[in-house]
């Protein structure tokens, strides 16, 4: 079906067949993009990324030249230094570092730069060997790592600037969501929950009668039953709303050859197609497509909760915890003395928590409350600002003046480093629960205890005490199902920012 015929398809089809097209409110500040050209912001971002990569390359080359040769640089190295920035941009482009699909998506953008760094190193080594050129190893070893590091920092700054624009409603991809009401609503909620990802749903398409099976058709012949999703109606809706992305929610009737034809038609229009597999809270690395008997089947890897990776995690936890203890030992001693001198009672607060596989352990914290805090707890339950399971108060009268300050920056949790050294906790993991909290767990909630509890986790960098109970459980289960060392490092990085700002800490 041609693009010219598409707009009339919705009105001319039989009343039992067409889709409902439900527009979403779109702020006036977002202009409709041209279907024949990419949005202006994509070009601006791409050129800014290229400029940043050139700047990073020149910085790396300059530092390497000055460090290796000082101010006495040979003509051959001047030629190499002139070609290296161009080679860097080419290698980044080959690694899809300028692909609009990945703009604003941190892991993909950063991975492309890291791949480019490895590729450029290999290219320089092979070129040097093939041409028998004498290129100093010290120059290459210094230039390329500095280049990659500078490019990562500049791309991070560019990505954060794009996120600021997206939070204001700019630089967004217009999306048409296709599917039945339940899956489509879920997909819409997920796409719009994070504006920094750049998706704005402008319309949803679903079979007439899907939401209201008792509604009457135009001919008044009886109730409409949900019908199969039709390619021509989807294309008509895509043309009408000038979308850049069509997102298909899980639907068994729009699959196989139908989905293939739809992808071909959208490709001719320059519209991207994305398909939700219906598997939520599962990270990309656990999902792969495997050809079996001529079919492309979605394979879901089992989450890693034991074995070699977790042995590496245990070693990493203990080494880093010991390093932090040695580095912060003056601060730990100072905080311990401050707690002892500013209020009566012990320096440390000890509390029984539930760890991996239900094993209980004594968790350590600097005491931030008066010694009678536990006795006064029953009188304050009605004033809880918590989430129904965990008791929290923004202005807890049991807290000492010093305790309020050390909680603001999570300094009271530093003694848990010794729990990490003893193997009872991890640096990153689910929140360590109390025994009475575990007693209230639903069947799915107990899955949180497949791994060790952590000093920080997804709950720590996503709102902490401001989260509802369901949100806390969802984040902990997401961590358990998708654990990796990369995820741990990312959470540790984000924890620093969360601690500095003190969001949700009380």
XYZ file of C-alpha atoms in Angstrom:
506
model
C 0.000 0.000 0.000
C 1.408 3.391 -0.930
C 1.891 6.203 1.501
C -0.699 8.300 -0.376
C -3.404 5.701 0.185
C -2.628 5.200 3.865
C -4.438 8.206 5.434
C -7.823 7.078 4.045
C -7.449 3.486 5.171
C -8.968 4.052 8.606
C -12.170 5.596 7.291
C -12.764 3.295 4.291
C -12.368 -0.109 5.938
C -15.304 -2.207 7.198
C -16.439 -1.127 10.685
C -15.559 -4.535 12.150
C -11.933 -4.335 11.055
C -10.285 -0.958 11.693
C -8.050 -0.051 14.596
C -8.858 2.496 17.196
C -6.217 5.211 16.959
C -5.981 7.031 20.257
C -3.891 10.232 20.100
C -1.762 11.178 23.069
C -1.349 14.807 24.058
C 1.863 16.196 22.560
C 3.339 19.486 23.887
C 3.395 22.272 21.330
C 7.138 22.778 21.774
C 7.853 19.586 19.802
C 7.559 20.209 16.015
C 6.611 17.385 13.678
C 9.799 16.054 12.060
C 10.090 15.664 8.313
C 9.633 12.062 7.180
C 12.297 12.461 4.498
C 15.036 13.794 6.765
C 16.178 12.979 10.273
C 15.273 15.404 13.087
C 17.526 18.436 13.382
C 18.697 17.525 16.872
C 20.141 14.229 15.565
C 22.464 16.104 13.207
C 23.473 18.545 15.933
C 24.238 15.710 18.355
C 26.211 13.778 15.728
C 28.400 16.749 14.798
C 28.921 17.560 18.472
C 30.011 13.944 19.053
C 32.402 14.071 16.078
C 33.850 17.368 17.323
C 34.276 15.960 20.813
C 36.032 12.862 19.482
C 38.407 14.982 17.388
C 39.160 17.145 20.422
C 39.784 14.025 22.550
C 42.093 12.602 19.879
C 44.121 15.798 19.622
C 44.392 15.936 23.405
C 45.623 12.339 23.594
C 48.146 12.856 20.799
C 49.447 16.103 22.311
C 49.933 14.600 25.778
C 51.673 11.542 24.283
C 54.016 13.663 22.147
C 54.983 16.003 24.993
C 55.475 13.143 27.443
C 57.436 10.917 25.069
C 59.471 13.436 23.042
C 59.123 16.816 24.752
C 59.503 19.640 22.230
C 61.758 17.648 19.857
C 59.262 15.799 17.667
C 60.350 14.158 14.411
C 58.519 14.776 11.149
C 57.287 11.163 10.992
C 55.513 11.538 14.328
C 53.944 14.806 13.174
C 52.427 12.897 10.246
C 51.221 10.091 12.527
C 49.806 12.641 14.969
C 47.902 14.339 12.134
C 46.385 11.079 10.869
C 45.509 9.588 14.270
C 42.525 11.917 15.048
C 41.015 11.183 11.622
C 41.580 7.457 12.110
C 39.934 7.708 15.531
C 36.747 9.273 14.119
C 36.625 6.646 11.349
C 37.015 3.772 13.821
C 34.319 5.245 16.117
C 31.984 5.491 13.109
C 32.696 1.840 12.203
C 31.894 0.915 15.824
C 28.465 2.619 15.426
C 29.471 5.452 17.722
C 27.464 7.908 15.598
C 24.369 5.729 15.152
C 21.266 7.804 16.110
C 19.697 4.728 17.740
C 22.291 4.908 20.502
C 22.287 8.670 21.087
C 21.632 9.264 24.777
C 21.922 5.549 25.621
C 25.008 5.563 27.838
C 26.114 1.893 27.817
C 25.838 1.538 24.028
C 27.616 4.814 23.327
C 30.384 4.077 25.809
C 30.811 0.519 24.506
C 31.275 1.834 20.977
C 34.085 4.112 22.175
C 35.795 1.291 24.064
C 35.539 -0.981 21.013
C 36.962 1.820 18.899
C 39.918 2.173 21.287
C 40.723 -1.549 21.012
C 40.252 -1.456 17.243
C 42.486 1.569 16.773
C 45.232 -0.016 18.879
C 45.071 -3.153 16.748
C 45.036 -1.102 13.518
C 48.106 0.914 14.561
C 49.963 -2.267 15.545
C 49.179 -4.018 12.247
C 49.996 -0.923 10.178
C 53.300 -0.508 12.011
C 54.170 -4.165 11.388
C 53.128 -4.141 7.726
C 54.994 -0.913 6.855
C 57.927 -1.642 9.195
C 57.397 1.808 10.669
C 59.161 2.527 13.942
C 56.344 3.789 16.174
C 57.321 3.985 19.837
C 55.173 1.755 22.030
C 55.185 4.410 24.754
C 53.569 6.881 22.353
C 50.752 4.470 21.398
C 50.216 3.177 24.941
C 49.778 6.737 26.214
C 47.977 8.387 23.280
C 45.107 5.948 22.757
C 44.064 5.436 26.425
C 44.063 9.217 27.005
C 42.097 9.605 23.790
C 39.481 7.046 24.863
C 39.183 8.469 28.389
C 38.751 12.038 27.107
C 36.194 10.887 24.526
C 34.223 9.034 27.233
C 34.128 12.135 29.438
C 33.075 14.422 26.580
C 30.413 11.977 25.388
C 29.113 11.684 28.954
C 28.762 15.481 29.147
C 27.014 15.529 25.755
C 24.666 12.754 26.857
C 23.740 14.597 30.067
C 22.990 17.739 28.036
C 20.680 15.687 25.785
C 18.944 14.284 28.868
C 18.297 17.808 30.145
C 16.625 18.672 26.848
C 14.537 15.499 26.934
C 13.303 16.175 30.448
C 11.959 19.465 29.021
C 10.212 17.602 26.199
C 12.701 18.274 23.421
C 14.756 15.909 21.220
C 12.215 13.100 21.520
C 11.283 10.258 19.143
C 7.558 10.227 18.272
C 6.193 6.725 18.903
C 3.085 4.847 17.778
C 2.326 1.915 20.112
C 0.499 -1.011 18.495
C -1.215 -3.797 20.414
C -4.162 -4.783 22.542
C -5.124 -2.565 25.437
C -3.325 -4.427 28.251
C 0.095 -4.999 26.633
C -0.085 -1.626 24.852
C -0.779 0.243 28.095
C 2.123 -1.544 29.808
C 4.473 -0.702 26.952
C 3.335 2.958 26.962
C 3.970 3.162 30.703
C 7.494 1.774 30.346
C 8.394 3.969 27.362
C 7.228 7.147 29.087
C 8.552 6.319 32.565
C 12.039 7.502 31.574
C 11.941 10.597 29.362
C 15.745 10.541 29.136
C 15.429 7.518 26.824
C 13.800 9.843 24.298
C 10.475 8.129 23.502
C 7.174 10.053 23.475
C 4.043 8.052 22.715
C 1.829 10.205 20.466
C -0.810 7.550 19.664
C -1.790 3.960 20.300
C -3.434 1.614 17.776
C -5.533 -1.364 18.795
C -8.466 -3.387 17.389
C -11.911 -1.781 17.621
C -13.819 -3.437 20.442
C -10.631 -4.381 22.318
C -11.302 -2.021 25.228
C -15.110 -2.111 25.065
C -16.437 -5.451 23.815
C -20.055 -4.285 24.281
C -19.681 -1.350 21.901
C -21.669 -1.413 18.641
C -20.261 -1.132 15.145
C -21.353 1.473 12.668
C -23.910 -0.906 11.215
C -25.389 -1.747 14.634
C -25.139 -5.487 13.989
C -23.950 -6.507 17.430
C -20.920 -6.405 19.732
C -17.490 -6.117 18.136
C -14.958 -8.815 18.956
C -11.251 -8.013 19.088
C -9.910 -8.421 15.559
C -6.419 -9.104 14.300
C -4.053 -6.152 14.011
C -3.895 -5.067 10.381
C -0.780 -3.820 8.575
C -2.596 -1.228 6.446
C -4.246 0.412 9.456
C -0.941 0.562 11.330
C 0.716 2.260 8.354
C -2.170 4.711 8.104
C -1.773 5.621 11.779
C 2.005 5.969 11.374
C 1.537 8.345 8.428
C -1.219 10.323 10.123
C 0.808 11.002 13.264
C 4.183 11.396 11.486
C 5.884 8.999 13.903
C 9.540 8.022 13.829
C 9.117 4.747 15.744
C 6.432 2.059 15.751
C 6.513 -0.010 18.955
C 4.650 -3.321 18.839
C 3.426 -4.719 22.152
C 3.328 -8.476 22.603
C 0.611 -9.885 20.346
C 0.490 -13.415 18.864
C -1.559 -12.221 15.871
C 1.050 -9.661 14.769
C 4.062 -11.893 14.361
C 5.892 -13.927 11.747
C 5.157 -12.905 8.176
C 2.783 -10.092 9.221
C 5.466 -8.461 11.323
C 7.987 -9.003 8.541
C 5.800 -7.219 5.976
C 5.185 -4.407 8.424
C 8.938 -3.969 8.903
C 9.425 -3.741 5.133
C 6.716 -1.095 4.773
C 8.053 0.954 7.684
C 11.579 0.692 6.288
C 10.386 2.386 3.076
C 8.972 5.231 5.174
C 12.145 5.618 7.227
C 10.294 4.572 10.397
C 12.023 2.384 12.993
C 10.274 -0.739 14.294
C 10.768 -1.999 17.840
C 9.039 -5.058 19.308
C 8.422 -5.786 22.975
C 9.026 -9.487 23.733
C 6.711 -9.325 26.747
C 9.523 -10.183 29.168
C 9.818 -7.405 31.744
C 12.605 -6.635 34.203
C 15.094 -8.710 32.204
C 18.336 -7.065 31.080
C 19.454 -7.227 27.457
C 22.541 -9.441 28.017
C 20.285 -12.259 29.264
C 18.207 -12.209 26.066
C 19.536 -13.611 22.796
C 18.024 -14.747 19.501
C 18.970 -18.260 18.414
C 18.082 -19.874 15.066
C 16.369 -23.230 15.616
C 14.751 -25.267 12.801
C 14.600 -22.183 10.592
C 12.991 -20.076 13.321
C 14.455 -17.178 15.302
C 13.732 -18.108 18.911
C 14.183 -15.837 21.898
C 16.453 -17.470 24.472
C 16.456 -16.328 28.092
C 19.658 -17.093 29.989
C 19.349 -18.180 33.618
C 20.385 -15.525 36.135
C 23.790 -16.054 37.736
C 23.439 -16.533 41.507
C 26.467 -18.736 42.167
C 29.651 -20.086 40.600
C 32.683 -18.338 39.158
C 31.184 -14.853 38.641
C 30.044 -14.708 42.264
C 33.428 -15.910 43.488
C 34.920 -12.988 41.576
C 32.321 -10.711 43.180
C 33.251 -11.997 46.664
C 36.946 -11.357 46.062
C 36.204 -7.909 44.625
C 34.005 -7.033 47.626
C 36.621 -7.971 50.201
C 39.526 -6.292 48.405
C 37.622 -3.040 47.844
C 36.161 -3.061 51.383
C 39.628 -3.507 52.892
C 40.990 -0.715 50.703
C 38.187 1.664 51.720
C 38.675 0.841 55.414
C 42.394 1.608 55.200
C 41.778 4.772 53.189
C 39.004 6.076 55.464
C 40.442 4.877 58.771
C 40.971 8.453 60.083
C 37.337 9.286 59.245
C 36.079 6.066 60.859
C 38.017 6.772 64.058
C 36.823 10.391 64.085
C 33.166 9.422 63.618
C 33.417 6.767 66.329
C 34.814 9.318 68.809
C 32.203 11.904 67.778
C 29.334 9.460 68.394
C 30.775 8.502 71.786
C 31.347 12.089 72.917
C 28.069 13.664 71.718
C 25.563 11.251 73.295
C 25.439 8.493 75.888
C 25.652 4.936 74.627
C 27.844 2.674 72.483
C 29.583 3.875 69.332
C 28.125 1.101 67.185
C 24.516 0.036 66.700
C 24.119 -3.707 66.241
C 20.996 -5.208 64.708
C 20.043 -8.679 63.492
C 19.361 -8.758 59.757
C 18.557 -11.583 57.333
C 21.165 -12.397 54.721
C 21.599 -14.816 51.865
C 19.471 -17.977 52.057
C 17.771 -16.675 55.211
C 20.896 -16.743 57.401
C 20.832 -14.095 60.119
C 23.841 -11.890 60.910
C 24.642 -8.857 63.050
C 24.754 -5.715 60.931
C 26.938 -2.841 62.163
C 26.217 0.888 61.921
C 27.387 3.991 63.711
C 24.739 4.784 66.325
C 22.613 7.680 65.078
C 19.819 7.502 67.715
C 19.485 7.726 71.449
C 19.887 4.467 73.373
C 16.134 4.162 74.128
C 15.165 4.366 70.450
C 13.854 0.786 70.251
C 11.632 1.258 73.303
C 10.088 4.426 71.814
C 9.414 2.848 68.415
C 5.923 1.527 69.225
C 4.726 5.057 70.052
C 5.783 6.353 66.634
C 4.422 3.706 64.245
C 1.357 5.800 63.431
C 3.609 8.651 62.264
C 5.690 6.530 59.889
C 6.727 8.058 56.550
C 7.792 4.616 55.345
C 6.199 2.365 52.760
C 3.959 0.197 54.928
C 6.583 -2.445 55.679
C 9.684 -0.403 56.569
C 9.368 2.177 59.361
C 10.880 5.573 58.483
C 10.374 9.138 59.743
C 11.721 12.261 58.096
C 11.985 14.030 61.470
C 12.510 11.145 63.843
C 12.690 12.514 67.437
C 14.857 9.553 68.466
C 17.736 10.760 66.296
C 20.702 12.610 67.806
C 21.914 15.881 66.211
C 25.076 14.157 64.993
C 23.052 11.135 63.878
C 20.871 13.315 61.675
C 23.960 14.654 59.926
C 25.740 11.316 59.412
C 22.525 9.782 58.042
C 22.204 12.662 55.604
C 25.453 11.501 53.935
C 25.080 7.757 54.779
C 28.193 7.874 56.979
C 26.422 5.766 59.602
C 26.632 2.786 57.222
C 30.426 2.753 56.890
C 30.910 0.059 59.610
C 29.084 -2.335 57.270
C 32.407 -2.560 55.440
C 33.395 -4.976 58.204
C 30.279 -7.044 57.425
C 31.525 -7.172 53.838
C 34.970 -8.321 55.015
C 33.334 -11.112 57.028
C 31.381 -12.250 53.964
C 27.969 -11.478 55.468
C 27.213 -8.639 53.068
C 28.287 -7.407 49.655
C 29.140 -3.901 48.482
C 26.146 -4.079 46.113
C 22.982 -6.085 46.627
C 19.394 -5.993 47.891
C 18.626 -4.067 51.073
C 19.345 -6.205 54.197
C 15.890 -6.868 55.725
C 14.765 -7.354 59.294
C 13.299 -10.713 60.328
C 9.838 -9.154 60.811
C 10.005 -7.739 57.259
C 10.875 -11.170 55.861
C 7.815 -12.596 57.640
C 5.655 -10.276 55.498
C 7.282 -11.316 52.206
C 5.137 -12.683 49.409
C 6.365 -15.751 47.534
C 8.170 -13.685 44.895
C 9.768 -11.345 47.461
C 11.877 -14.104 49.022
C 13.839 -14.305 45.766
C 15.733 -11.253 47.029
C 17.648 -13.542 49.391
C 19.279 -15.547 46.591
C 22.223 -13.147 46.849
C 23.947 -11.365 49.732
C 22.431 -8.078 50.890
C 24.424 -4.990 49.988
C 25.590 -1.715 51.449
C 24.130 -0.121 48.323
C 21.958 -1.272 45.443
C 19.400 -0.214 42.895
C 17.157 0.904 45.755
C 19.949 3.193 47.024
C 20.457 4.990 43.716
C 16.734 5.142 42.836
C 15.222 6.991 45.775
C 15.952 4.946 48.939
C 13.378 5.753 51.605
C 11.207 7.681 49.118
C 10.372 4.426 47.305
C 7.195 2.453 47.898
C 7.481 -1.124 49.096
C 6.498 -2.500 45.678
C 9.118 -0.327 43.990
C 11.802 -1.473 46.434
C 10.957 -5.129 45.832
C 10.855 -4.630 42.057
C 14.312 -3.039 42.062
C 15.789 -5.764 44.258
C 14.309 -8.513 42.068
C 15.612 -6.753 38.970
C 19.078 -6.762 40.513
C 18.913 -10.466 41.410
C 17.702 -11.425 37.916
C 20.197 -9.264 36.030
C 23.308 -9.226 38.234
C 26.688 -8.644 36.607
C 29.974 -7.067 37.643
C 29.293 -4.266 35.154
C 25.987 -3.542 36.894
C 27.764 -3.518 40.285
C 30.325 -1.002 39.045
C 27.581 1.197 37.594
C 25.644 1.147 40.886
C 28.791 1.991 42.877
C 29.396 4.949 40.555
C 25.817 6.197 40.967
C 25.960 5.665 44.742
C 28.584 8.379 45.065
C 26.192 10.892 43.498
C 23.238 9.657 45.577
C 25.254 10.036 48.787
C 26.413 13.555 47.874
C 22.881 14.750 47.154
C 21.378 12.767 50.033
C 18.188 11.994 48.112
C 15.797 9.845 50.158
C 18.194 9.637 53.130
C 16.477 10.035 56.513
